[in-house]
Short mmCIF file of C-alpha atoms and ligand atoms in Angstrom, two decimals:
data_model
loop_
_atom_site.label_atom_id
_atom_site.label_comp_id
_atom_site.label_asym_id
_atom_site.label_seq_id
_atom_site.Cartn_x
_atom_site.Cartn_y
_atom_site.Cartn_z
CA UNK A 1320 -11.44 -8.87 -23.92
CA UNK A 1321 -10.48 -5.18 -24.97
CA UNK A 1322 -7.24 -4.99 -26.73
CA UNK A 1323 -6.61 -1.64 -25.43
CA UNK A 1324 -3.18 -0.36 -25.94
CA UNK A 1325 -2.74 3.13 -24.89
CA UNK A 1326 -5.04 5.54 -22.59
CA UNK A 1327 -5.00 8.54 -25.53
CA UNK A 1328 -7.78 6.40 -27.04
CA UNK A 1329 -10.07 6.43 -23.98
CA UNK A 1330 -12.44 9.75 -22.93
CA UNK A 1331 -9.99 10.60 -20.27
CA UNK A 1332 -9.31 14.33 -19.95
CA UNK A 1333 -6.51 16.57 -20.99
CA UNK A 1334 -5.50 16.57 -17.22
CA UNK A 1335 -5.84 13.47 -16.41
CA UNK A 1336 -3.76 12.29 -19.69
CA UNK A 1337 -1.34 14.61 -19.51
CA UNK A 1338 -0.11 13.18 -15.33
CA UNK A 1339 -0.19 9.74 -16.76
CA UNK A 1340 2.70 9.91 -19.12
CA UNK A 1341 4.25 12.00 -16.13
CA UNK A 1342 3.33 9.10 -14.20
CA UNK A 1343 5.57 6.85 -16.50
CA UNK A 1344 1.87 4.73 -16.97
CA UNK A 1345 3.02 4.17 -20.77
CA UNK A 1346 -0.07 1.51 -20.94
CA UNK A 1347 -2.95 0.19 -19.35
CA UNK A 1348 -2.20 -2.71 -17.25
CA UNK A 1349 -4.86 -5.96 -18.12
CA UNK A 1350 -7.56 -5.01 -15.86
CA UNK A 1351 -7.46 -1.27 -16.75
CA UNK A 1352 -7.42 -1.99 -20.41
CA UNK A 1353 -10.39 -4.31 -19.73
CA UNK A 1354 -12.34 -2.58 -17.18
CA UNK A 1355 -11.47 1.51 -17.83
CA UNK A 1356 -13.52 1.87 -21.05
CA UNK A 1357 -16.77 0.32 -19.23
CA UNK A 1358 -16.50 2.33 -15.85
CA UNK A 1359 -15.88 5.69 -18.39
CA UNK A 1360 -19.23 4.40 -20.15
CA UNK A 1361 -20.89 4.73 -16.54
CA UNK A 1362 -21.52 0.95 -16.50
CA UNK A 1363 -21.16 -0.93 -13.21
CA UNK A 1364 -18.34 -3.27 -13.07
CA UNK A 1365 -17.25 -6.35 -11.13
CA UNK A 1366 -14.10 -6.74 -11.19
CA UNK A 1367 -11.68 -9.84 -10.42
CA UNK A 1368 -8.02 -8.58 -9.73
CA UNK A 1369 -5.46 -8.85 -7.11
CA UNK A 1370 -3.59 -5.97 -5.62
CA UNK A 1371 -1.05 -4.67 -7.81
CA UNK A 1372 -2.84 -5.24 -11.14
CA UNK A 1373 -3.28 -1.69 -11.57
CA UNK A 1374 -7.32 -1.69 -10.00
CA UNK A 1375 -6.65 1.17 -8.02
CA UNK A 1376 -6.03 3.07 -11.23
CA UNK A 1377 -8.79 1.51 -12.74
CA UNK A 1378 -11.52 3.20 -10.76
CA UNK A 1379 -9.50 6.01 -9.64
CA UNK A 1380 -9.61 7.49 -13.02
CA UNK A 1381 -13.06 6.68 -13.77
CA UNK A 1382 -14.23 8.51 -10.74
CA UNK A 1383 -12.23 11.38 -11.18
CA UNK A 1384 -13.47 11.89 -14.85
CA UNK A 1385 -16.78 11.97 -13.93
CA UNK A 1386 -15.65 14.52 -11.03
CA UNK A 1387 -17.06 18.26 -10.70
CA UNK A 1388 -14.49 20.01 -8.99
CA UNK A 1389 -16.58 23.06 -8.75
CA UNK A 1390 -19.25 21.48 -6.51
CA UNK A 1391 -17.44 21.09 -3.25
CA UNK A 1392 -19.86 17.78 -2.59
CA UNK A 1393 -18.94 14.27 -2.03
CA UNK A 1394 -19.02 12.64 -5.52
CA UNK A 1395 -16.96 9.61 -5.07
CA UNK A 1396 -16.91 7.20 -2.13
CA UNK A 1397 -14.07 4.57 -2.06
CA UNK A 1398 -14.46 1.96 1.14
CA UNK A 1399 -11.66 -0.36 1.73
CA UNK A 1400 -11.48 -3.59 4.33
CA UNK A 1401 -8.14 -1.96 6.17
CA UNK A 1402 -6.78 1.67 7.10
CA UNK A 1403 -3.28 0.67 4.96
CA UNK A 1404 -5.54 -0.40 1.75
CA UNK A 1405 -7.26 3.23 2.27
CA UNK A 1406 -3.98 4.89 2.48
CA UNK A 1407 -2.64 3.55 -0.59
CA UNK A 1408 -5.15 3.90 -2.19
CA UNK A 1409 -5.66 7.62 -1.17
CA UNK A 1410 -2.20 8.21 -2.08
CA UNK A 1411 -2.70 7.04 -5.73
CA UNK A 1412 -6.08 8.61 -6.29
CA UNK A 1413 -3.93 12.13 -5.06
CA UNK A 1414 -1.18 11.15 -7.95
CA UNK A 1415 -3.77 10.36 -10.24
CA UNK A 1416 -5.93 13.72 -9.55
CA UNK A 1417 -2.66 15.77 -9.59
CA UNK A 1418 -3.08 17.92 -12.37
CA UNK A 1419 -6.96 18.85 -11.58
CA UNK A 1420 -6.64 21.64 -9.10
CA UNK A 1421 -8.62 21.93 -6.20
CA UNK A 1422 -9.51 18.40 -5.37
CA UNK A 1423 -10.28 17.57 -1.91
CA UNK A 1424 -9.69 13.60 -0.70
CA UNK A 1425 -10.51 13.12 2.70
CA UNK A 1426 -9.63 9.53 4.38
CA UNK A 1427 -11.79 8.41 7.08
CA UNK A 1428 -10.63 5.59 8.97
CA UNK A 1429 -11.15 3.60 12.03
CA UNK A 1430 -7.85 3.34 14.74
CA UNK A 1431 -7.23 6.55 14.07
CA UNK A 1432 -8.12 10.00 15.75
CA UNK A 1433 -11.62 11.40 15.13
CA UNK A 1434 -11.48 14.97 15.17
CA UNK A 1435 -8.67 15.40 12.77
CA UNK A 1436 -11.47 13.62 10.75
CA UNK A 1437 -14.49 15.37 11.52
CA UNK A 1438 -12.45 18.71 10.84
CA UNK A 1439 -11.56 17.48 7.28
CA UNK A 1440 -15.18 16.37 6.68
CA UNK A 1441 -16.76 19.44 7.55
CA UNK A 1442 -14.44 21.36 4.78
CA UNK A 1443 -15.50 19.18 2.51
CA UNK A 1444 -14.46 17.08 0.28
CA UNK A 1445 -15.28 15.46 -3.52
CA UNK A 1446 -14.03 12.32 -2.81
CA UNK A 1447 -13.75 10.31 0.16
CA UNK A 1448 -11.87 6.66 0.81
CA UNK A 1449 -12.35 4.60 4.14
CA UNK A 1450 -13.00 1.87 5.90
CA UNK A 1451 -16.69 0.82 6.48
CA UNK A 1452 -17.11 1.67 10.16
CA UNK A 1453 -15.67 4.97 10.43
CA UNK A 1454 -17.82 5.83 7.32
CA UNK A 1455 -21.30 4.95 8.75
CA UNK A 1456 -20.17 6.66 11.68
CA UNK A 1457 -20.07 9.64 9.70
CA UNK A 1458 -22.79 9.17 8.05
CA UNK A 1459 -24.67 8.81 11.14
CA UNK A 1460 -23.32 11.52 12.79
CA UNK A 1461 -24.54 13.97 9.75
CA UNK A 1462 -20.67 14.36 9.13
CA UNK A 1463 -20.74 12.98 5.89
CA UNK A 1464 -23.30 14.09 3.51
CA UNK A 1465 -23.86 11.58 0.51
CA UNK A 1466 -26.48 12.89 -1.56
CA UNK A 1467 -24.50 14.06 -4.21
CA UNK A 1468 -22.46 10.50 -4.41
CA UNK A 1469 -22.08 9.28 -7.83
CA UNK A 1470 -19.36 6.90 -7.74
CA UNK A 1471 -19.09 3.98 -5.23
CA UNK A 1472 -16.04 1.79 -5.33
CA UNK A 1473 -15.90 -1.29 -2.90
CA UNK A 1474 -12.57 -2.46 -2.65
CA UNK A 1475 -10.94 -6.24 -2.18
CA UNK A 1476 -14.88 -6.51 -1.33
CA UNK A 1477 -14.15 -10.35 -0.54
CA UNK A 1478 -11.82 -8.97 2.52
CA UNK A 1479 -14.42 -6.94 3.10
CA UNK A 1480 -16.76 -9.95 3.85
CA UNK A 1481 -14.48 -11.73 5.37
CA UNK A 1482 -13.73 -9.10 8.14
CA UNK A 1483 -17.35 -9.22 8.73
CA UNK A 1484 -18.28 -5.95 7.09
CA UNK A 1485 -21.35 -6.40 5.42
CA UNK A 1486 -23.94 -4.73 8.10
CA UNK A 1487 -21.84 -1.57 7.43
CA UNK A 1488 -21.44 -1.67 4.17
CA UNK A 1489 -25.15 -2.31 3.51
CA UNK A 1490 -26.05 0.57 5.73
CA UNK A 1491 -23.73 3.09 3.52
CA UNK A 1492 -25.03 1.63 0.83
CA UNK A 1493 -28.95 2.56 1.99
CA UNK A 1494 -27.70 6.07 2.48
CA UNK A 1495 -26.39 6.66 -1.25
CA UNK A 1496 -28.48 7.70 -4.31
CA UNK A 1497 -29.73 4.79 -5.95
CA UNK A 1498 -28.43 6.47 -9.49
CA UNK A 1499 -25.41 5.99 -8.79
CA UNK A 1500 -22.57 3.73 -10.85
CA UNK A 1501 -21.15 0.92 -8.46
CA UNK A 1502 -17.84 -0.65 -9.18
CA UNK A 1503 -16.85 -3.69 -7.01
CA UNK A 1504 -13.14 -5.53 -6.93
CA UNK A 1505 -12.62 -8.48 -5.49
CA UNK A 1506 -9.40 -10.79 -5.60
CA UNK A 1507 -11.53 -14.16 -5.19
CA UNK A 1508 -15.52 -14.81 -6.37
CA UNK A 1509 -16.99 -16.67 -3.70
CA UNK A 1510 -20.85 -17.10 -3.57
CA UNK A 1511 -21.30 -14.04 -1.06
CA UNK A 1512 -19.55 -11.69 -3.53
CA UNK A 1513 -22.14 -12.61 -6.48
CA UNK A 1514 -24.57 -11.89 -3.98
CA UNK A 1515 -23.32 -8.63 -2.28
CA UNK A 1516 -22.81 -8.04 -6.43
CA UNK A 1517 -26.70 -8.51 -6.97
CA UNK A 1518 -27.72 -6.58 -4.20
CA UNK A 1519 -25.90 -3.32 -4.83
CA UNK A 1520 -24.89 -3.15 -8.67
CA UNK A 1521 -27.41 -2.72 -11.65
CA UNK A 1522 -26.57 -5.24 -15.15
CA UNK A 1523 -22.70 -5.28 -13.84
CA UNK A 1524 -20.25 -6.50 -16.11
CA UNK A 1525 -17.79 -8.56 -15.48
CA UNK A 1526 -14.10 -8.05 -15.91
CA UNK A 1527 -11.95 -11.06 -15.01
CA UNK A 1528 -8.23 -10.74 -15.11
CA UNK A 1529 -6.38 -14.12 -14.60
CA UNK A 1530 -5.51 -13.76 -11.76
CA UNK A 1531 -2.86 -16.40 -11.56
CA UNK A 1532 -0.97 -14.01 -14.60
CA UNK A 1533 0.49 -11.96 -12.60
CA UNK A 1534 1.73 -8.15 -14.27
CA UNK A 1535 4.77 -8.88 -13.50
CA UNK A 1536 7.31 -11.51 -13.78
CA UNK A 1537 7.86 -13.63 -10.29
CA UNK A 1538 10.23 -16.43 -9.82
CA UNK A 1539 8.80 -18.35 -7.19
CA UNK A 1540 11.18 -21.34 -5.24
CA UNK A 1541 10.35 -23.98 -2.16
CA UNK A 1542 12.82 -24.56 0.26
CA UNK A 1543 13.02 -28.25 2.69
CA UNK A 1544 13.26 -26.92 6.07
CA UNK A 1545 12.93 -29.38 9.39
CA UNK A 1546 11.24 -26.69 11.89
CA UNK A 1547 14.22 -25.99 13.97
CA UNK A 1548 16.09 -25.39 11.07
CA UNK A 1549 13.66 -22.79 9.51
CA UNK A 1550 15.96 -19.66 11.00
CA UNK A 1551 18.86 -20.94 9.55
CA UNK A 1552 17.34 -21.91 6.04
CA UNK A 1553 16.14 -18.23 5.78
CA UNK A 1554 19.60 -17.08 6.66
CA UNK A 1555 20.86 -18.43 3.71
CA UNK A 1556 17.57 -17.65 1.53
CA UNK A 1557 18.93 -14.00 2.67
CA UNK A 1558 22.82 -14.13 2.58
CA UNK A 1559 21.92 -15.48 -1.13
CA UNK A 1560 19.88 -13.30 -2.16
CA UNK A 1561 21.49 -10.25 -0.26
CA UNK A 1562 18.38 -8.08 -1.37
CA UNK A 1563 18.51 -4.40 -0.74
CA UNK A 1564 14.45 -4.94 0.68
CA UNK A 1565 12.06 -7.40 1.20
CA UNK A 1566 9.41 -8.80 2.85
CA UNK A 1567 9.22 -11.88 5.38
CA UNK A 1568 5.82 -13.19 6.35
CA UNK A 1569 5.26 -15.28 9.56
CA UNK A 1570 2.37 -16.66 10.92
CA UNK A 1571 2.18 -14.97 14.18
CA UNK A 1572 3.19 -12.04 16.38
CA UNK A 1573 6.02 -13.80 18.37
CA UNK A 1574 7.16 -14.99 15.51
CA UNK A 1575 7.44 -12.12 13.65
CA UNK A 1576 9.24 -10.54 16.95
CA UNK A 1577 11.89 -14.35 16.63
CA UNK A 1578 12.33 -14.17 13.06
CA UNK A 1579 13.32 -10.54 13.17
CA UNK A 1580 15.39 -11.11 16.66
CA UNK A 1581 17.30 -13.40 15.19
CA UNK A 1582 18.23 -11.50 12.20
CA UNK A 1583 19.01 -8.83 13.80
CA UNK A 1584 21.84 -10.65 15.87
CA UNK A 1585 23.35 -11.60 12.42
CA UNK A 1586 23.52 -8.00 11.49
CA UNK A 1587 20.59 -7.99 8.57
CA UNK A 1588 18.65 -4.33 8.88
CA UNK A 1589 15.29 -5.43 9.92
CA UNK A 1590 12.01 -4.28 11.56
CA UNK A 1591 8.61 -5.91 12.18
CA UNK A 1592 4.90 -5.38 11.11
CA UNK A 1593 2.01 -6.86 12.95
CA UNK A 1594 -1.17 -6.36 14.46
CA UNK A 1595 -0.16 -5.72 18.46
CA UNK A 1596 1.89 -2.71 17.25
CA UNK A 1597 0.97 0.49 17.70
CA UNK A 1598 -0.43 2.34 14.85
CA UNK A 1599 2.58 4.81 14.23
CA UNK A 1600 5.14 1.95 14.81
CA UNK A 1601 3.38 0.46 11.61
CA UNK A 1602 3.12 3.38 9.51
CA UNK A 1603 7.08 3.94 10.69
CA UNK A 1604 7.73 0.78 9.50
CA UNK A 1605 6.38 1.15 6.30
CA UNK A 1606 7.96 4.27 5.91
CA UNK A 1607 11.13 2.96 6.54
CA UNK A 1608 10.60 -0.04 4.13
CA UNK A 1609 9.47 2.15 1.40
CA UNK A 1610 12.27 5.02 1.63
CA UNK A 1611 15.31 2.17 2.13
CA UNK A 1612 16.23 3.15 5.26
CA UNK A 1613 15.51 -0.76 6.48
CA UNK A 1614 16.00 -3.54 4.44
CA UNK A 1615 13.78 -6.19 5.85
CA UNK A 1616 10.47 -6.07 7.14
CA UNK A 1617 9.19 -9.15 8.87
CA UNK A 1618 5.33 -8.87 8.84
CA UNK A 1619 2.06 -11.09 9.71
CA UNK A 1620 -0.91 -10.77 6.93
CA UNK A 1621 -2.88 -8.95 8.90
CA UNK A 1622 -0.45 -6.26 7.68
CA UNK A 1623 -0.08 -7.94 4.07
CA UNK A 1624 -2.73 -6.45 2.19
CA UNK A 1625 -2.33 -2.83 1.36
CA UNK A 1626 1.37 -2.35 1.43
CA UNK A 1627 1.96 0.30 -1.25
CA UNK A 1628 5.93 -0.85 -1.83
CA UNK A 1629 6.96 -0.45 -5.12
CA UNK A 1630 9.57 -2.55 -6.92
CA UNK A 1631 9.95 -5.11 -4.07
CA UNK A 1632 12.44 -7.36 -5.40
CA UNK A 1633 11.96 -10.61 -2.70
CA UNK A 1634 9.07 -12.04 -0.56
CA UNK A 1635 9.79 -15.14 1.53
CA UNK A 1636 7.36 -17.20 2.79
CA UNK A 1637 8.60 -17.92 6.68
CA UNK A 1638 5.71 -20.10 7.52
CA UNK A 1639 3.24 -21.24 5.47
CA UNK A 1640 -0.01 -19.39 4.32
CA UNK A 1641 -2.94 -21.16 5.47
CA UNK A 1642 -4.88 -20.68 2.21
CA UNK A 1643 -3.94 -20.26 -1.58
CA UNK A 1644 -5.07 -16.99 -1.84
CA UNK A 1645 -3.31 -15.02 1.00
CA UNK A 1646 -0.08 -17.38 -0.42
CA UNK A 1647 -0.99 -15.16 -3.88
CA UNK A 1648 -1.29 -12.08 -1.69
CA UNK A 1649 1.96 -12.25 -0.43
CA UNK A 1650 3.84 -13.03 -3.24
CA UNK A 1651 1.77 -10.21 -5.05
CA UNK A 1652 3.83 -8.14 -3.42
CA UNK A 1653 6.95 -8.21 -5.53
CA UNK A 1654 7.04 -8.27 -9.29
CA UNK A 1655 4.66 -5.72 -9.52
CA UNK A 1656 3.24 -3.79 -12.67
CA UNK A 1657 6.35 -5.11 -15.06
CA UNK A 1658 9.01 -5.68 -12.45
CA UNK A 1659 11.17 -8.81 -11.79
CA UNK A 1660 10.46 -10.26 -8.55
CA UNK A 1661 11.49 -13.49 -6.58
CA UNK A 1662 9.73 -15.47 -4.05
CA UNK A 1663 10.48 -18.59 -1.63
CA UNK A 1664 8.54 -20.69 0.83
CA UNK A 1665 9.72 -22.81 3.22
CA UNK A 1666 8.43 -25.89 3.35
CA UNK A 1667 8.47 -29.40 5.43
CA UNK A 1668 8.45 -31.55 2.63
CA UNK A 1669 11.10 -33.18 0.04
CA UNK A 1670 9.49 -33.26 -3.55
CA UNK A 1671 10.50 -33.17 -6.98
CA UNK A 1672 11.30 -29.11 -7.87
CA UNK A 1673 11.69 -28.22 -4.04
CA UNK A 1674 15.26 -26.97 -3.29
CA UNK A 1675 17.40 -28.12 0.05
CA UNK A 1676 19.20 -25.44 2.09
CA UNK A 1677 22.21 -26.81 0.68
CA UNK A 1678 21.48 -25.85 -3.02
CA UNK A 1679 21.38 -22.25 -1.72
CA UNK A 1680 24.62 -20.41 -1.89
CA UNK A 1681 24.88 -17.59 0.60
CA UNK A 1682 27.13 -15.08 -0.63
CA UNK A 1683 30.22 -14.36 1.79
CA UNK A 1684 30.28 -10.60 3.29
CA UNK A 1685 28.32 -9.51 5.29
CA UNK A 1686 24.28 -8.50 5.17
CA UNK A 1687 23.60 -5.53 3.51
CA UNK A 1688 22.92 -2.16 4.43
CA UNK A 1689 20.21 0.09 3.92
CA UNK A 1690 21.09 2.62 1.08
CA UNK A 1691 19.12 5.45 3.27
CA UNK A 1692 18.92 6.43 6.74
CA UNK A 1693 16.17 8.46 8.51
CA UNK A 1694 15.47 11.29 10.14
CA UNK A 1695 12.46 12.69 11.88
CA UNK A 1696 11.38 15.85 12.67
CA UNK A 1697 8.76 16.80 15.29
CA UNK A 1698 6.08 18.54 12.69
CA UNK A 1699 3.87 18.16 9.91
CA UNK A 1700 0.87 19.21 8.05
CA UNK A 1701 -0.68 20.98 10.66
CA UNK A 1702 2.75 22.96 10.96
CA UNK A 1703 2.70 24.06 7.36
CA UNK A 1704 5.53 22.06 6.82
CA UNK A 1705 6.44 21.08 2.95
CA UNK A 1706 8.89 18.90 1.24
CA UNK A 1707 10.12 22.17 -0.08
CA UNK A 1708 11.12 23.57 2.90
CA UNK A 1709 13.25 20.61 3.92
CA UNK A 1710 14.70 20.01 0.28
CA UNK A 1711 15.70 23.82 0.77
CA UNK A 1712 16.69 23.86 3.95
CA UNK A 1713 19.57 20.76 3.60
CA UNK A 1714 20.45 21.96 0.25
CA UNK A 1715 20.95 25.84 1.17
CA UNK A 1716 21.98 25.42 5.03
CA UNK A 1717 23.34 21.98 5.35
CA UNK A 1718 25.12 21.78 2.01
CA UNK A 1719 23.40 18.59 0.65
CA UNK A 1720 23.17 17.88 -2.72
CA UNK A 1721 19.48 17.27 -4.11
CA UNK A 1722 20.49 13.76 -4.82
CA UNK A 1723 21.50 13.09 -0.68
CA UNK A 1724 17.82 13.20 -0.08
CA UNK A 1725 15.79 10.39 -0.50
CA UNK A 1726 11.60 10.28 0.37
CA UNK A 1727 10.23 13.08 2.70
CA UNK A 1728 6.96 11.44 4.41
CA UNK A 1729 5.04 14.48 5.30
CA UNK A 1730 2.22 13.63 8.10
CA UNK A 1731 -0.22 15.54 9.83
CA UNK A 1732 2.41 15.47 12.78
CA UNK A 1733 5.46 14.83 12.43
CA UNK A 1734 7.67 13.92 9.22
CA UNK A 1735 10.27 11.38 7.91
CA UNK A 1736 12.85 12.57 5.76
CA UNK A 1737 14.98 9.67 3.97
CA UNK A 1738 18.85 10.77 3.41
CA UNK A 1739 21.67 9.28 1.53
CA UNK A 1740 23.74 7.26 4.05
CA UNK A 1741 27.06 8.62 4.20
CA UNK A 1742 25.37 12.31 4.93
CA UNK A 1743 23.70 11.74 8.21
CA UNK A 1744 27.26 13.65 10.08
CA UNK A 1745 26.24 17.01 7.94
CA UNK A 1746 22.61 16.96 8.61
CA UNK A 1747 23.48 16.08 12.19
CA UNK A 1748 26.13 19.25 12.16
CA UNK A 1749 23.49 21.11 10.83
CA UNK A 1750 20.41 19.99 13.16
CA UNK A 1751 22.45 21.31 15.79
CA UNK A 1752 21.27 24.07 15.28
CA UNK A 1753 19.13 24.52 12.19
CA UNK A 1754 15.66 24.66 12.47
CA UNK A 1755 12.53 24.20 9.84
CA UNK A 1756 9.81 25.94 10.70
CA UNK A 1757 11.47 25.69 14.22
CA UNK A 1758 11.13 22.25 14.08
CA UNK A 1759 14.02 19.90 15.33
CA UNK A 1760 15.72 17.43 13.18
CA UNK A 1761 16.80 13.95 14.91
CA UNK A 1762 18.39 10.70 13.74
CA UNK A 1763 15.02 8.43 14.08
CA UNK A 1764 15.94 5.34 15.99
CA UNK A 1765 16.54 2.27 15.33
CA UNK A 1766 13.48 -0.09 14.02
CA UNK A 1767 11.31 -1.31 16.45
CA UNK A 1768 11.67 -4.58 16.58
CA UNK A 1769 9.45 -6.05 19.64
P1 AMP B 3205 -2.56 -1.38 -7.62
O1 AMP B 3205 -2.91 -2.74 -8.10
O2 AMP B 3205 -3.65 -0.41 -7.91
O3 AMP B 3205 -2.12 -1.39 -6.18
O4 AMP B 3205 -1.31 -0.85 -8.50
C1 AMP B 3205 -0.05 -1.42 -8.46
C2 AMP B 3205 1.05 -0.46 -8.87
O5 AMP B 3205 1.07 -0.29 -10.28
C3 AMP B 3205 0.95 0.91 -8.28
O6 AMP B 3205 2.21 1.22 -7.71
C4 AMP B 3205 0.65 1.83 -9.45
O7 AMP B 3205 1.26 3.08 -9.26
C5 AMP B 3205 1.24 1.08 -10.63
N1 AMP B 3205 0.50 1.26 -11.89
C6 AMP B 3205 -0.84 1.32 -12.04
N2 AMP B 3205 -1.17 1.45 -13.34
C7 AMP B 3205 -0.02 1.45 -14.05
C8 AMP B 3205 0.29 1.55 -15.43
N3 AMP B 3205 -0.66 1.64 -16.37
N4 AMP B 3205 1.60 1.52 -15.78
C9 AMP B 3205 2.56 1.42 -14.82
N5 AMP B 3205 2.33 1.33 -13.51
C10 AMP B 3205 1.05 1.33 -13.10
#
């Protein structure tokens, strides 16, 4: 394998090079140091690696070397199993491509409004990411022109499969030039991904990243828990821990909705994640994960893959994961790219290396609180509204310091701005009547929990 230590070596542009030390990306993670040099050679690449290995990186800069930014034409198409996947992945293309001006990403995918979508497409745009059925419909619809496509990335391509995908991806696939270079990442290799592999990439190579070696460092624990004692158990995997966020996984909806119930009577800051929510109660969720403004989010796996959360520092396994590789999934999600993380699962059995409640040792106080609070305000993109103008606004009007604001999520309607807590009475004061934009500012309440 390529003993790559440092990206000045590869032909990455001046740009491009320049954001990644910005970036704090020092040096390639595993699979970029193993697949980057082949996808800059133009060589199609299958790629083993989980989320969190650094694969979005990977291909992101390999399509947007090979990028014209003159020609406003679709160069790069990026399909993804899930709308979160697409998101994140949007978002790091956009940090990657920050230096090149000009470039236009465009995310098309399903669950969410069309027109927005359609608008967006007909301005153009070099690269787009998705998921597979709002794509073809696109495609269909003469939306989304693909001629000019020389980069197609399928991504976790074994979801893909799995979420019965293929007749859509095969019919974006028989839209696309056939010169085209075709880079496919998978977490697992079943049989159907060598296929899919044989049927849309020319002499691939292979890049396999052990996959069990995770980039980071995670600390990974079983607990014995009887079933009816699996609330209290986690109580104490918490009040030991007391982490500032992380990430509970349950089997189902109700018990996501239990789980988090019950630790909201104890006072923990939680909210929940799972497939009967509405679309912007998820995103909010997320939101309020990522900018601290919640410390626990208890989630089912349909929402597991994707999550862009960075330095997670504890995962715990609620119930069980029915198979090996969503169990790796989940606990992917701390100890990412070089960070410490910790995960437990509780399980029904005694064996030699599996913990009992009673070797835990809750810490006495009680559960802590989020570092941030949030506050929404009625507008977004489509009102011109910046993180500028907020930054200015609470540090000019309001009398904030820089340092009292935390995230601003900017959407196409409405935005979440993370503050400090201990400021939330002067930007209260303020948003009595201070206006951005003449937008409203509003404590955002309380995590939706059901
Ligand atoms: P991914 O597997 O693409 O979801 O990436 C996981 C995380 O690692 C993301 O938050 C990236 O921003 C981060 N990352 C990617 N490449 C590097 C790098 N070379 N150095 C440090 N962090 C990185």
């Amino acid at each position: 394998m390529n003993s790559l230590s440092s990206f000045d070596s590869l032909p990455l542009s001046p740009p491009l090079l320049e954001n990644l030390s910005g970036l704090g990306y020092h040096e390639p993670t595993p699979i970029q140091a193993a697949a980057l040099p082949l996808i800059l050679e133009g060589k199609d690449v299958l790629g083993q690696a989980k989320t969190g290995s650094g694969k979005t990186a990977a291909f992101g800069l390999g399509l947007l070397q090979g990028l014209n930014p003159d020609v406003l034409e679709t160069q790069a198409l990026v399909i993804c199993p899930v709308r979160e996947l697409a998101e994140q992945v949007a978002a790091e293309i956009r940090r990657l491509a920050r230096n090149i001006p000009n470039i236009k990403l465009v995310t098309l995918c399903g669950g969410m409004p069309g027109r927005p979508q359609e608008v967006s497409m007909r301005a153009g745009a070099h690269i787009v990411v998705g998921t597979p059925g709002r794509i073809a419909k696109h495609i269909r619809k003469e939306l989304l022109q693909v001629s000019a496509v020389r980069t197609l990335v399928l991504d976790e391509a074994d979801r893909l499969l799995d979420m019965g995908f293929a007749e859509e991806v095969m019919e974006i696939v028989k839209a696309l030039p056939r010169n085209r270079q075709t880079l496919l990442f998978s977490a697992t290799f079943p049989e159907e991904i060598r296929t899919l592999s044989r049927k849309l990439q020319k002499n691939p190579e292979s890049v396999i990243v052990d996959t069990t070696l995770a980039p980071g460092i995670v600390e990974e624990r079983e607990v014995y828990s009887k079933a009816q004692d699996k609330l209290r158990t986690l109580s104490r995997i918490l009040r030991q821990e007391m982490p500032e966020s992380a990430l509970v996984f349950c089997a189902t909806r109700q018990g996501c909705r239990d789980v988090a119930g019950a630790l909201n009577t104890e006072g923990f800051s939680v909210a929940t994640l799972h497939g009967e929510m509405e679309q912007r109660d998820r995103t909010d969720a997320l939101i309020r994960l990522a900018n601290r403004s919640v410390c626990i989010l208890v989630a089912t796996d349909v929402a597991a893959r994707g999550l862009d959360i960075e330095d997670l520092p504890l995962v715990i396994h609620f119930d069980p994961a029915n198979d090996p590789e969503i169990h790796l999934h989940r606990t992917g999600r701390t100890g990412r790219a070089g960070r410490k993380g910790r995960a437990y699962a509780l399980v029904e059995r005694r064996a030699p290396g599996v913990l009992s409640p009673e070797d835990l040792k809750p810490r006495p106080g009680s559960p802590p609180q989020p570092a941030m609070v949030s506050f929404l305000m009625n507008g977004g993109k489509k009102d011109k509204i910046r993180p500028g103008d907020i930054v200015g606004a609470m540090v000019n009007e309001a009398g904030l310091n820089a340092e009292d604001l935390g995230k601003i999520h900017v959407s196409d309607t409405y935005t979440v701005i993370a503050f400090r807590n201990g400021v939330q009475r002067k930007v209260q004061k303020w948003a009595a009547a201070g206006r951005i934009k003449g937008k409203r500012l509003s404590p955002m309440t309380g995590p939706s929990l059901f």
